[in-house]
mmCIF file of C-alpha atoms and ligand atoms in Angstrom:
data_model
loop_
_atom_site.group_PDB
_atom_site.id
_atom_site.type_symbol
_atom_site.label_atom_id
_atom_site.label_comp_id
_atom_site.label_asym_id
_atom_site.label_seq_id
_atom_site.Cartn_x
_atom_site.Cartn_y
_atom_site.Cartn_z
ATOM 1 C CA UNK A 1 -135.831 -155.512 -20.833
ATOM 2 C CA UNK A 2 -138.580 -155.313 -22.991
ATOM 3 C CA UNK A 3 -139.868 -152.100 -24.733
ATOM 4 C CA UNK A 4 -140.936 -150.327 -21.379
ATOM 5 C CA UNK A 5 -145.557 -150.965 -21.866
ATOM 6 C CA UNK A 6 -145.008 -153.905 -24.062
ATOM 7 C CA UNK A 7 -145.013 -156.468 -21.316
ATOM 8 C CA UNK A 8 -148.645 -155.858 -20.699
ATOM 9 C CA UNK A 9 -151.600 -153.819 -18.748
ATOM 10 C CA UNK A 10 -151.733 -154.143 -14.678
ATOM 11 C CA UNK A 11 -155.252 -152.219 -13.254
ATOM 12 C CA UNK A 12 -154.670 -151.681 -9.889
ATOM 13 C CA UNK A 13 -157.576 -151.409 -7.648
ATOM 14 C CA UNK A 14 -156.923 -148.692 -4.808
ATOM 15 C CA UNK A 15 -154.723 -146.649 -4.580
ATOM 16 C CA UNK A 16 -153.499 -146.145 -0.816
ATOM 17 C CA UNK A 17 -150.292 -147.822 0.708
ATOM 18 C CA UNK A 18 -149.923 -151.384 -1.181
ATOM 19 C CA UNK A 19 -151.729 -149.694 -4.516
ATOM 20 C CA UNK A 20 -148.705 -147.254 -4.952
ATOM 21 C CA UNK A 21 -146.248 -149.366 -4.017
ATOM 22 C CA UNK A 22 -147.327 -151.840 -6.625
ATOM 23 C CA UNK A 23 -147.829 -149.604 -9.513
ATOM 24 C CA UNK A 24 -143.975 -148.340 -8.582
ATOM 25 C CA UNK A 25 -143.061 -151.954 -8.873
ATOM 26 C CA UNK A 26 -144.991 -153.286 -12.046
ATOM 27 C CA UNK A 27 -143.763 -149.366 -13.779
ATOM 28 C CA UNK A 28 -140.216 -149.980 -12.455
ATOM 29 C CA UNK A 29 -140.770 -153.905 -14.742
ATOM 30 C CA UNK A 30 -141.650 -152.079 -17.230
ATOM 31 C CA UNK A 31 -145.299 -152.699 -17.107
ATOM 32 C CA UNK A 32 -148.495 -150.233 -18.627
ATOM 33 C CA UNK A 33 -149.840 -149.334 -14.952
ATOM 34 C CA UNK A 34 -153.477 -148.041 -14.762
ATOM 35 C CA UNK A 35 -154.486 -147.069 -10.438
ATOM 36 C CA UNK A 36 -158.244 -147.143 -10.163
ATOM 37 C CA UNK A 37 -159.433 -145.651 -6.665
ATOM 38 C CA UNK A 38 -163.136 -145.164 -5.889
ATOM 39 C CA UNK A 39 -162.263 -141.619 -4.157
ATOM 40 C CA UNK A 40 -160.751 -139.596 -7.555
ATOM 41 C CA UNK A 41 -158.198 -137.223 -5.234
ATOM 42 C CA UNK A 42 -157.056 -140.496 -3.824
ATOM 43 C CA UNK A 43 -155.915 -141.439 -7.629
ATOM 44 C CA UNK A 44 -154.129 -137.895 -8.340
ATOM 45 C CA UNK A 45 -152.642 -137.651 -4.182
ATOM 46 C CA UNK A 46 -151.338 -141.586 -4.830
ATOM 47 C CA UNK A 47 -149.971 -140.141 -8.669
ATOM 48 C CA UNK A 48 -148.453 -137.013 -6.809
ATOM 49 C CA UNK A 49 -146.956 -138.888 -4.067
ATOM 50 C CA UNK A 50 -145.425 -141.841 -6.913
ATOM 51 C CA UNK A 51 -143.794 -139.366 -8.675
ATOM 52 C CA UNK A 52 -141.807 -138.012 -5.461
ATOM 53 C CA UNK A 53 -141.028 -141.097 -4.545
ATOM 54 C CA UNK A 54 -139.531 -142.035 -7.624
ATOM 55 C CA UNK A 55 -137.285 -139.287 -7.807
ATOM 56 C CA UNK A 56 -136.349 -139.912 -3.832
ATOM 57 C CA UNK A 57 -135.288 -143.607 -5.043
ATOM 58 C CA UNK A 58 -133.320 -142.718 -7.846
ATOM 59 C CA UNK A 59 -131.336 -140.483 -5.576
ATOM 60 C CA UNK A 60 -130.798 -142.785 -2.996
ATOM 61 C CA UNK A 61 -129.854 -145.649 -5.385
ATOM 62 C CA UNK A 62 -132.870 -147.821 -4.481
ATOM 63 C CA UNK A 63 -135.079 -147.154 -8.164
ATOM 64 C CA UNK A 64 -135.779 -150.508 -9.438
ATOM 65 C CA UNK A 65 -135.278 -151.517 -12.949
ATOM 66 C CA UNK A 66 -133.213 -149.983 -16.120
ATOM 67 C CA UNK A 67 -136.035 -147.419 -16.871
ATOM 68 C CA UNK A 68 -135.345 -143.643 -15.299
ATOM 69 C CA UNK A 69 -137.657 -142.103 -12.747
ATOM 70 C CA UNK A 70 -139.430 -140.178 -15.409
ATOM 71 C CA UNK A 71 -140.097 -143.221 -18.097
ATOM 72 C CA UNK A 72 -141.537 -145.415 -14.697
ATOM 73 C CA UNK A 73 -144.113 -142.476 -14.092
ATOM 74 C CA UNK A 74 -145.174 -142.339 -17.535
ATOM 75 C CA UNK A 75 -145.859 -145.509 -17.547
ATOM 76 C CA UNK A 76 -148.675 -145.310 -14.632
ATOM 77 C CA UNK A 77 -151.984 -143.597 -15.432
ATOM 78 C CA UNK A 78 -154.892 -143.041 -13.155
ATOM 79 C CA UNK A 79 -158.350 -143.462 -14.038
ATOM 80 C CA UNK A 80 -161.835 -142.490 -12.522
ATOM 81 C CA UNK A 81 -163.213 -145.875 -13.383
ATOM 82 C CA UNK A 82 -162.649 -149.557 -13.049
ATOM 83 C CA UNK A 83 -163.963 -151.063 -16.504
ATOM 84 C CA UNK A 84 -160.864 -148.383 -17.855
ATOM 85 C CA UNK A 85 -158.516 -149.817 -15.429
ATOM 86 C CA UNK A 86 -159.071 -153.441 -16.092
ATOM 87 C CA UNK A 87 -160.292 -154.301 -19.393
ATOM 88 C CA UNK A 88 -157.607 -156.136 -21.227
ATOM 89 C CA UNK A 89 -155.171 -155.921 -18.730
ATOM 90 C CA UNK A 90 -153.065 -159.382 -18.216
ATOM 91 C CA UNK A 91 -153.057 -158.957 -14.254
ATOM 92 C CA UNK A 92 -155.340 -157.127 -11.856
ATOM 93 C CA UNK A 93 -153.919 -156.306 -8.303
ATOM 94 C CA UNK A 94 -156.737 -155.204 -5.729
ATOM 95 C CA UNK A 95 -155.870 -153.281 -2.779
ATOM 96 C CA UNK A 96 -159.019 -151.893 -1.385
ATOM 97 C CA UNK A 97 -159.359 -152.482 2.138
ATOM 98 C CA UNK A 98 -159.608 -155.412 4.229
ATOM 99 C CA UNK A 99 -163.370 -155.838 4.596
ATOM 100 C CA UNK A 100 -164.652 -159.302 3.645
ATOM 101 C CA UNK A 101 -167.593 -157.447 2.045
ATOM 102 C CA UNK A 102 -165.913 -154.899 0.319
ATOM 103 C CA UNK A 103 -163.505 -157.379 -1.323
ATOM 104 C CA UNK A 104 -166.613 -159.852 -2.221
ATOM 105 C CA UNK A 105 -168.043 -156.831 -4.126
ATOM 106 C CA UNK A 106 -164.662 -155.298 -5.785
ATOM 107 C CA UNK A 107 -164.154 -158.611 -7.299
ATOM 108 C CA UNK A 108 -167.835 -159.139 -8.466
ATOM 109 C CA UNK A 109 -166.941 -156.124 -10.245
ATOM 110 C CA UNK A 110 -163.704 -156.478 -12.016
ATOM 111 C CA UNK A 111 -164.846 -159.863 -13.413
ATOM 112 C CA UNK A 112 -167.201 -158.448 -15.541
ATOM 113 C CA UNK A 113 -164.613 -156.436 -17.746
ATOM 114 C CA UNK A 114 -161.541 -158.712 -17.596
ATOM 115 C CA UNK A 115 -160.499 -161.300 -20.023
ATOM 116 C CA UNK A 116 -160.499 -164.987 -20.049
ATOM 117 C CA UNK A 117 -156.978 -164.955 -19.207
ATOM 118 C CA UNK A 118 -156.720 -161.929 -16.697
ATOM 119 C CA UNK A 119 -155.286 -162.999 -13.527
ATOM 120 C CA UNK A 120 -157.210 -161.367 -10.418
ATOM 121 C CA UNK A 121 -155.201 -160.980 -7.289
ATOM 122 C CA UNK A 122 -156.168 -160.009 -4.059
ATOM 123 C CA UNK A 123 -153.649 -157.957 -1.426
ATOM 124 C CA UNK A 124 -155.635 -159.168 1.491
ATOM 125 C CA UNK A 125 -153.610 -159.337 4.672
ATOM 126 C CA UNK A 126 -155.456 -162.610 6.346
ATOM 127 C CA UNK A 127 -158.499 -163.320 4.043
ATOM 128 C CA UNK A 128 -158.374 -166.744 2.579
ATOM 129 C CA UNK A 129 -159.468 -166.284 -1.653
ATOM 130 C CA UNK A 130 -162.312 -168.798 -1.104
ATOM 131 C CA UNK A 131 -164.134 -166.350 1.378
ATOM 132 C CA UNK A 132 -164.693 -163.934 -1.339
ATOM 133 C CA UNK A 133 -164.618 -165.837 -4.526
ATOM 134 C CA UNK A 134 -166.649 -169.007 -4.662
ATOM 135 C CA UNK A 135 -169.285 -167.184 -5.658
ATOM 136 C CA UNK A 136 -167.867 -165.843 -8.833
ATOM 137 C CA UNK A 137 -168.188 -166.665 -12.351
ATOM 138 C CA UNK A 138 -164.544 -166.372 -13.029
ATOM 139 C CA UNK A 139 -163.776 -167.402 -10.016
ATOM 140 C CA UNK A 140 -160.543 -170.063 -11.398
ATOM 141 C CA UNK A 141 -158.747 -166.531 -12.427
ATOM 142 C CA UNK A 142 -158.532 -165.464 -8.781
ATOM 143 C CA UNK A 143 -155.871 -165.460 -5.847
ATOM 144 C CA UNK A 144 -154.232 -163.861 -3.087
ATOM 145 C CA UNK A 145 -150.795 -162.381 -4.242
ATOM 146 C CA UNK A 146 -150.198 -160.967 -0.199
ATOM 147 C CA UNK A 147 -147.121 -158.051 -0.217
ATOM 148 C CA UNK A 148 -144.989 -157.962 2.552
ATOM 149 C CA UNK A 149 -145.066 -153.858 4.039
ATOM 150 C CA UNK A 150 -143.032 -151.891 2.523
ATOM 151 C CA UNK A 151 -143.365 -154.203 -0.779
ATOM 152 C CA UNK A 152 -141.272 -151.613 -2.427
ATOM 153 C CA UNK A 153 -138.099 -153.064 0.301
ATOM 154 C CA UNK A 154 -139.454 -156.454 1.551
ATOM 155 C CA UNK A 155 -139.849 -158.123 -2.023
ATOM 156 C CA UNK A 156 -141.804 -161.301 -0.421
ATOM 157 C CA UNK A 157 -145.550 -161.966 -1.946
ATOM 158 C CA UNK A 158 -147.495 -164.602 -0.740
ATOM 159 C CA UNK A 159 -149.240 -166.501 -3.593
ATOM 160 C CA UNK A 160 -152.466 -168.463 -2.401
ATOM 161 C CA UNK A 161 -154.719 -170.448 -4.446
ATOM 162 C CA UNK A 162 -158.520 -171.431 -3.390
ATOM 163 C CA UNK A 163 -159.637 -174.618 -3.963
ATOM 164 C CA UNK A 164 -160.778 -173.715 -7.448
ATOM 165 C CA UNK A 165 -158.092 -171.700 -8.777
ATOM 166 C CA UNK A 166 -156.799 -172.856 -12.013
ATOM 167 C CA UNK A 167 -152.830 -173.914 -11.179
ATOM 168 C CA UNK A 168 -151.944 -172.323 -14.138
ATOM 169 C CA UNK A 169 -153.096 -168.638 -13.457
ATOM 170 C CA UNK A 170 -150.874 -169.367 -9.691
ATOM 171 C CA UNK A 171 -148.035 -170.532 -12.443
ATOM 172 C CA UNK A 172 -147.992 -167.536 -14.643
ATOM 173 C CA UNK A 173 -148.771 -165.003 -11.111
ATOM 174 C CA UNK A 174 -145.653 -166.762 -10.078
ATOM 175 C CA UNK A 175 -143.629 -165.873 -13.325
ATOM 176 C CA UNK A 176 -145.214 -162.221 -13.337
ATOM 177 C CA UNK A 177 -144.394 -161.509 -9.950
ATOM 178 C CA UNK A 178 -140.635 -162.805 -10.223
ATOM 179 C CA UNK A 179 -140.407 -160.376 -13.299
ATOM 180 C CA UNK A 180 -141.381 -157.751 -11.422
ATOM 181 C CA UNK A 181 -138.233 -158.310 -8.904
ATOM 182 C CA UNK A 182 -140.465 -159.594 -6.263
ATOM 183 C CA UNK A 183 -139.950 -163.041 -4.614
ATOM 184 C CA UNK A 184 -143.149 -165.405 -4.726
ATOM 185 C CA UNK A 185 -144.064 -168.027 -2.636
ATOM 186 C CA UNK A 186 -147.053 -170.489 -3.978
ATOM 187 C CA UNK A 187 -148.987 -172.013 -1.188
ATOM 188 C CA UNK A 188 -150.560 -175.743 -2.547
ATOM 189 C CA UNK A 189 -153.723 -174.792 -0.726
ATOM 190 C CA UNK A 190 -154.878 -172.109 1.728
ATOM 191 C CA UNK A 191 -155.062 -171.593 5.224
ATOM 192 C CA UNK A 192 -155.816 -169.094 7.608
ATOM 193 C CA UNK A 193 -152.509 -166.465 8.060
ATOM 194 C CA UNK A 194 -151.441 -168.037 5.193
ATOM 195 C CA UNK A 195 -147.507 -168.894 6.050
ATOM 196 C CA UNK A 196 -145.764 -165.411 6.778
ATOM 197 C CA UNK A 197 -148.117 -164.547 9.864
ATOM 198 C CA UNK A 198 -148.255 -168.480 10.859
ATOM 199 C CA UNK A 199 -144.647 -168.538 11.017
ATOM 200 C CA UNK A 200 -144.893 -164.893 12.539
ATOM 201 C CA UNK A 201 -147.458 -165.428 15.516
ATOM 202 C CA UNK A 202 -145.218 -168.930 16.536
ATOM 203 C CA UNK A 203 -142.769 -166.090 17.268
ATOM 204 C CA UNK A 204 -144.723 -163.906 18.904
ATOM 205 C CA UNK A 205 -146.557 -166.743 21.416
ATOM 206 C CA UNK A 206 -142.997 -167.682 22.336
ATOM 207 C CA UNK A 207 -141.720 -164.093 22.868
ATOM 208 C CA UNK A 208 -145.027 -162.983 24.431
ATOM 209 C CA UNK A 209 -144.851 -166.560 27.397
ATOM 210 C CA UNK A 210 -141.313 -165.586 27.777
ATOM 211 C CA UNK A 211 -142.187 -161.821 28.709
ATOM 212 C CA UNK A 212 -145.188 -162.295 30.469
ATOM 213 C CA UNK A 213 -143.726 -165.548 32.475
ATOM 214 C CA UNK A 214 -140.939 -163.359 34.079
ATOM 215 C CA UNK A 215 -138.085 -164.565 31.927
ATOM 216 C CA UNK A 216 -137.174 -162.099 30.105
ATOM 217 C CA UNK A 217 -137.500 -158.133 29.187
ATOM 218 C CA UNK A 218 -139.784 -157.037 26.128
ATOM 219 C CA UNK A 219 -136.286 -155.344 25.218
ATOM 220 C CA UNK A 220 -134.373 -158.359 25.377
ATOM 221 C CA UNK A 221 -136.576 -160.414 23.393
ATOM 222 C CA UNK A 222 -136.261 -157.960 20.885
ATOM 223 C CA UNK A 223 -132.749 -157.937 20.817
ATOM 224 C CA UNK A 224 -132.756 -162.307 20.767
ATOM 225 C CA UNK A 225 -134.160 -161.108 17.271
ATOM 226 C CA UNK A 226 -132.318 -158.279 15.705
ATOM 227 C CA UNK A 227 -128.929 -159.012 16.787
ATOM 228 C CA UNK A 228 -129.268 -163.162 16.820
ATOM 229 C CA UNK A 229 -131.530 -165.055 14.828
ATOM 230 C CA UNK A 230 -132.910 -162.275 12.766
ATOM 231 C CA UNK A 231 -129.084 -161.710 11.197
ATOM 232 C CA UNK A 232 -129.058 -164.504 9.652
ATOM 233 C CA UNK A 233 -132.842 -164.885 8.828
ATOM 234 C CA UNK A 234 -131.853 -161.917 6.681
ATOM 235 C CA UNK A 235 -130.178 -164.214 3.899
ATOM 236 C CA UNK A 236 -131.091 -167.728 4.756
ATOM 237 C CA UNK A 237 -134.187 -169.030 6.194
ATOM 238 C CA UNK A 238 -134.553 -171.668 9.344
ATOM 239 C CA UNK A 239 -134.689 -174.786 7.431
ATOM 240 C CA UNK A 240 -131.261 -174.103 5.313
ATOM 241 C CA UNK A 241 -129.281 -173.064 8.991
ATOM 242 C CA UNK A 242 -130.620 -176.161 10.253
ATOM 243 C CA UNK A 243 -128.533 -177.534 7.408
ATOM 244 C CA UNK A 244 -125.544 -175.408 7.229
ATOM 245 C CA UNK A 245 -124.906 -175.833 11.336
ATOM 246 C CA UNK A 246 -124.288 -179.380 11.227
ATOM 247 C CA UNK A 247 -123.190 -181.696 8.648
ATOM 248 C CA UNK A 248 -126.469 -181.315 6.971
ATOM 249 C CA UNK A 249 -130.172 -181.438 7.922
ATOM 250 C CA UNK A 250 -130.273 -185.256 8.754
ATOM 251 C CA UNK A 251 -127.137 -184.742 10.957
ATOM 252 C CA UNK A 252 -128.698 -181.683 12.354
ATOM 253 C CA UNK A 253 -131.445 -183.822 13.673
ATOM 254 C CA UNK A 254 -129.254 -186.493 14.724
ATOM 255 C CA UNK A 255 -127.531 -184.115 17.044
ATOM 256 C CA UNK A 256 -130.446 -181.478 17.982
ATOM 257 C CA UNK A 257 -133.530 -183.181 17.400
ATOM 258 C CA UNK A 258 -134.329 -184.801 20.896
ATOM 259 C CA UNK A 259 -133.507 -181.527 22.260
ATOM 260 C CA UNK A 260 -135.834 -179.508 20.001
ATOM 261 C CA UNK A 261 -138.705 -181.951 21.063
ATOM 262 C CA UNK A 262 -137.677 -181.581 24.631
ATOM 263 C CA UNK A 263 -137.346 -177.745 24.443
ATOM 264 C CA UNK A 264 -140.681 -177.522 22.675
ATOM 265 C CA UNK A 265 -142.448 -179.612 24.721
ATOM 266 C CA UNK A 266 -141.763 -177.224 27.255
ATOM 267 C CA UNK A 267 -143.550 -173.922 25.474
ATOM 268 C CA UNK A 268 -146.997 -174.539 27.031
ATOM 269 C CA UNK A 269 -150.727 -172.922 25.502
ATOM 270 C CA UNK A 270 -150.881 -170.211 23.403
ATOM 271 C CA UNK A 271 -150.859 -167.252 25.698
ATOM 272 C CA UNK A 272 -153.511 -164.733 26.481
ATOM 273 C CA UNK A 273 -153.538 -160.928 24.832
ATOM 274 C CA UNK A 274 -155.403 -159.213 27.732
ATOM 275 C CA UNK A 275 -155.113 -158.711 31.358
ATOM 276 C CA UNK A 276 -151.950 -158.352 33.498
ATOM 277 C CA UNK A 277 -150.039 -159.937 30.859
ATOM 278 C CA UNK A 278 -151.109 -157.139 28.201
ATOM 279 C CA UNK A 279 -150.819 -154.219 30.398
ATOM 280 C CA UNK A 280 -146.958 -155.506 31.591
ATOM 281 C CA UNK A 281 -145.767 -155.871 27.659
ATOM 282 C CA UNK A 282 -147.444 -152.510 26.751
ATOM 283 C CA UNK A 283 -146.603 -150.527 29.812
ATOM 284 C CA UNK A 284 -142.347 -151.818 28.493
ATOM 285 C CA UNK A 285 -142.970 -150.973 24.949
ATOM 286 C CA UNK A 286 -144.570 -147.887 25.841
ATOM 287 C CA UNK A 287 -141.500 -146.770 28.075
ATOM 288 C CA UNK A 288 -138.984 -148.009 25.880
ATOM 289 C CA UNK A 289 -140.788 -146.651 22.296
ATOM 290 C CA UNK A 290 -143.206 -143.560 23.405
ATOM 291 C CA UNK A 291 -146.418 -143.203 21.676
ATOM 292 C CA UNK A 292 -145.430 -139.864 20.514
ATOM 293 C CA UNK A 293 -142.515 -140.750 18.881
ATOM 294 C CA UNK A 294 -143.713 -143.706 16.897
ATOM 295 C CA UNK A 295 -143.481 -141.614 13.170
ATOM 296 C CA UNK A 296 -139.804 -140.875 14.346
ATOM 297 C CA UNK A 297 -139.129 -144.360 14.769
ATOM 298 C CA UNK A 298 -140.844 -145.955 11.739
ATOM 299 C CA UNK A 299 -138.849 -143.181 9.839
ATOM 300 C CA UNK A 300 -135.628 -144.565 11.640
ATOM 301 C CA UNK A 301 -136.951 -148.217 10.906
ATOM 302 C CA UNK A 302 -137.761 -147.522 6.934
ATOM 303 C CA UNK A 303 -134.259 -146.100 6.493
ATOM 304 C CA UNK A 304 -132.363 -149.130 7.835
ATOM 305 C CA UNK A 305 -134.944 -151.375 5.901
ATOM 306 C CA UNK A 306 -133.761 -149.361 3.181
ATOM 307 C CA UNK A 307 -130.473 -149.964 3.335
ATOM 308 C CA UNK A 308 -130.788 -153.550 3.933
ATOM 309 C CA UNK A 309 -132.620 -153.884 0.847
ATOM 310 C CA UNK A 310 -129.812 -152.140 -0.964
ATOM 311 C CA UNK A 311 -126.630 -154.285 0.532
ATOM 312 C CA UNK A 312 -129.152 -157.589 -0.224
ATOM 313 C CA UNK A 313 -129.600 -156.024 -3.900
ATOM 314 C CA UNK A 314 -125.156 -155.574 -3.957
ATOM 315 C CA UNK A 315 -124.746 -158.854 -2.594
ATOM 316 C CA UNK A 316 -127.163 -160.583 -5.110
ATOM 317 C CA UNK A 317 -125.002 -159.025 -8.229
ATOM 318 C CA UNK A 318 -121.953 -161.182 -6.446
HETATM 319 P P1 NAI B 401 -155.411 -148.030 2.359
HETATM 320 O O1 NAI B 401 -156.517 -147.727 3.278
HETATM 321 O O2 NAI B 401 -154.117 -147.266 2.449
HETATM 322 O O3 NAI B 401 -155.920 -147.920 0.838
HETATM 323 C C1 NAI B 401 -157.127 -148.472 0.392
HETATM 324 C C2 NAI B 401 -157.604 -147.666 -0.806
HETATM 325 O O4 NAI B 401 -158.721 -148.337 -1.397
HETATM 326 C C3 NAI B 401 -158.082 -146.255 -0.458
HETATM 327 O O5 NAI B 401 -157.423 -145.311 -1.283
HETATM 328 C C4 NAI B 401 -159.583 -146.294 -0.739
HETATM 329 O O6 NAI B 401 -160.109 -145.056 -1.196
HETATM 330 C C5 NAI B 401 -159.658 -147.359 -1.807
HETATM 331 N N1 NAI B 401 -160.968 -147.984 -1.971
HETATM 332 C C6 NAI B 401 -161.916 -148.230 -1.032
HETATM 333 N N2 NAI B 401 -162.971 -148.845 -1.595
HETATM 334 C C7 NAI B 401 -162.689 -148.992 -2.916
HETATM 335 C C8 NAI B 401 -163.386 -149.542 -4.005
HETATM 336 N N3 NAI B 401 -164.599 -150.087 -3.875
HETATM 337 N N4 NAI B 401 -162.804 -149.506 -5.233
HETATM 338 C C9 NAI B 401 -161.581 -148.944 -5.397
HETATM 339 N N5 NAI B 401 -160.874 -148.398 -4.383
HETATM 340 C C10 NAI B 401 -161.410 -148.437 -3.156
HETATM 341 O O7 NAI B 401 -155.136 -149.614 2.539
HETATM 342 P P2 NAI B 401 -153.764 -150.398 2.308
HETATM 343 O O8 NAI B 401 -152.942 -150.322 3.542
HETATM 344 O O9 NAI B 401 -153.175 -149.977 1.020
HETATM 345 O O10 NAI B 401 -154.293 -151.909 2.214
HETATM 346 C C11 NAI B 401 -154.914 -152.428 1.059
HETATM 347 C C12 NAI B 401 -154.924 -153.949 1.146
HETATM 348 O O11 NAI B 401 -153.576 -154.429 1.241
HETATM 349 C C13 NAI B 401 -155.659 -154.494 2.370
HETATM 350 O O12 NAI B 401 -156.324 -155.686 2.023
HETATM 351 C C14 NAI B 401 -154.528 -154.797 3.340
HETATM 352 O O13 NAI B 401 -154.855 -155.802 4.264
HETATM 353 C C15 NAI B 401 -153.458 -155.273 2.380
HETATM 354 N N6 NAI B 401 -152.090 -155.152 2.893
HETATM 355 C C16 NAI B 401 -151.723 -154.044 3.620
HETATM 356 C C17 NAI B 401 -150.438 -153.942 4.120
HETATM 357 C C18 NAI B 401 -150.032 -152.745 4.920
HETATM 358 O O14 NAI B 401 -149.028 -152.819 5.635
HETATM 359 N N7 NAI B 401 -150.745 -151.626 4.832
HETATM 360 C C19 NAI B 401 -149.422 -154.994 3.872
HETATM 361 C C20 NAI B 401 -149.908 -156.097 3.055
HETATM 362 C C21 NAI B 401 -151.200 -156.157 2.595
#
């Protein structure tokens, strides 16, 4: 690796959730890290919090990178203003929150102190770059780079160009973010949901007809998931199982395709998320996964994530 701070200067722009867990990753690269937040406590609670977590990774084998807990953290500085957080930096990440307006006026901002050559991504869940862009004089330098939650664990980032981003600033995101140990995918041209909640909500429109039809248990669907497709999902995606389970994709189709088409034309309208059909799926998950117990089982979740993360990270060295 590079001489940990000689790769460059990231700003990033908020500092909650996806603002530390970015500065851990750029740091962990070996990246100068400056966190920007427009509350100052938020800036020294997100440097406080870093630093634990750090340590907490190192100990469970999870720290990213060659650097030590110690050298990552001194690599990240706050700062009580964004012209000291951006200026000269080679990549800004916002992650303020996800308010059309408020993301229209964060970038207005940054582009007055970045360079020609600063790459401006936004963490936006579901905004599309040209809603808050077009009006901007740097406006080719700008893109969605969307994290996956916990980025830290789930290394995905979606990488979506407007219109008039400049495909090399998408390029060199792409190369940044791979350095960084994350894994990018470059949309040719947005859409709404981008891919990972297109791909997601097809999942949940089947699971949520299926439930609300009579078929089958909101704890059953779950399981078709975790224990079935989502094992395999873990390593290989659904066009490269397509492949593997026959001899090949063309052969796949040979065999399965008339029965996809068949199947699918079976699936009927997108479903409605009100009414009886709400109240049945909530009242299951709410028996199954009480409302007071929710921090429990996001702390059970995170630690299996965790580990997943780790045997995917054992099984890459292979
Ligand atoms: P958050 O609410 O935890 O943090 C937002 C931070 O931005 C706060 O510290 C706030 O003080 C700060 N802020 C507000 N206005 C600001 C301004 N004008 N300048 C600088 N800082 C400002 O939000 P979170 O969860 O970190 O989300 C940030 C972005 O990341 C959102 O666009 C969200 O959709 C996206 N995202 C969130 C994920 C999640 O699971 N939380 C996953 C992927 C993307």
């Amino acid at each position: 690796m590079a001489e940990p701070g000689t790769k460059g200067k990231v700003g990033i722009v908020g500092s909650g959730l996806v603002g530390k867990s970015w500065a851990m990753i750029f740091a962990g690269a070996g990246y100068e890290v400056v966190v920007y937040d427009i509350i100052p406590s938020q800036v020294s609670d997100a440097l406080t919090s870093i630093q634990s977590q750090l340590t907490d990774l190192k100990k469970s084998g999870m720290l990213r990178g060659t650097l030590s807990p110690e050298e990552q953290f001194s690599l990240i500085k706050g700062c009580s203003n964004l012209q000291e957080a951006v200026t000269d930096a080679v990549y800004v990440q916002e992650c303020v929150p996800e308010k059309l307006d408020l993301k229209a006026q964060v970038f207005k901002d940054i582009e007055q102190f970045v360079n020609d050559d600063t790459i401006m991504a936004s963490s936006t869940s579901c905004i599309t770059p040209s809603e808050f862009t077009g009006e901007l004089k740097r406006r080719s330098q700008c893109l969605v780079a969307h994290p996956v939650n916990p980025p830290y664990y789930a290394p995905l980032v979606e990488v979506v160009p407007s219109e008039w981003t400049d495909p090399s600033f998408v390029e060199r995101a792409r190369k940044i973010l791979e350095d960084v140990g994350q894994v990018p995918v470059c949309m040719k041209k947005e859409l709404p949901g981008f891919v990972l909640n297109r791909v997601q909500y097809a999942i949940i429109n089947e699971c949520w007809r299926l439930v609300t039809s009579g078929v089958i248990s909101a704890e059953d669907i779950d399981k078709v998931m975790w224990a079935g497709l989502g094992m395999r999902y873990a390593f290989i995606g659904p066009l490269e199982v397509m492949h593997l389970n026959a001899e090949g994709m063309e052969n796949y189709i040979e065999r399965y395709g008339p029965t996809i088409e068949q199947v699918s034309s079976t699936f009927g309208p997108n479903p409605s998320y009100s009414g009886a059909g709400l109240r049945e799926v909530v009242q299951q998950l709410n028996s199954r996964s009480p409302l007071d117990q929710l921090e429990e089982r996001r702390k059970w979740r995170d630690t299996r994530l965790a580990a997943l993360a780790k045997l995917k990270q054992e099984q890459d060295k292979l």
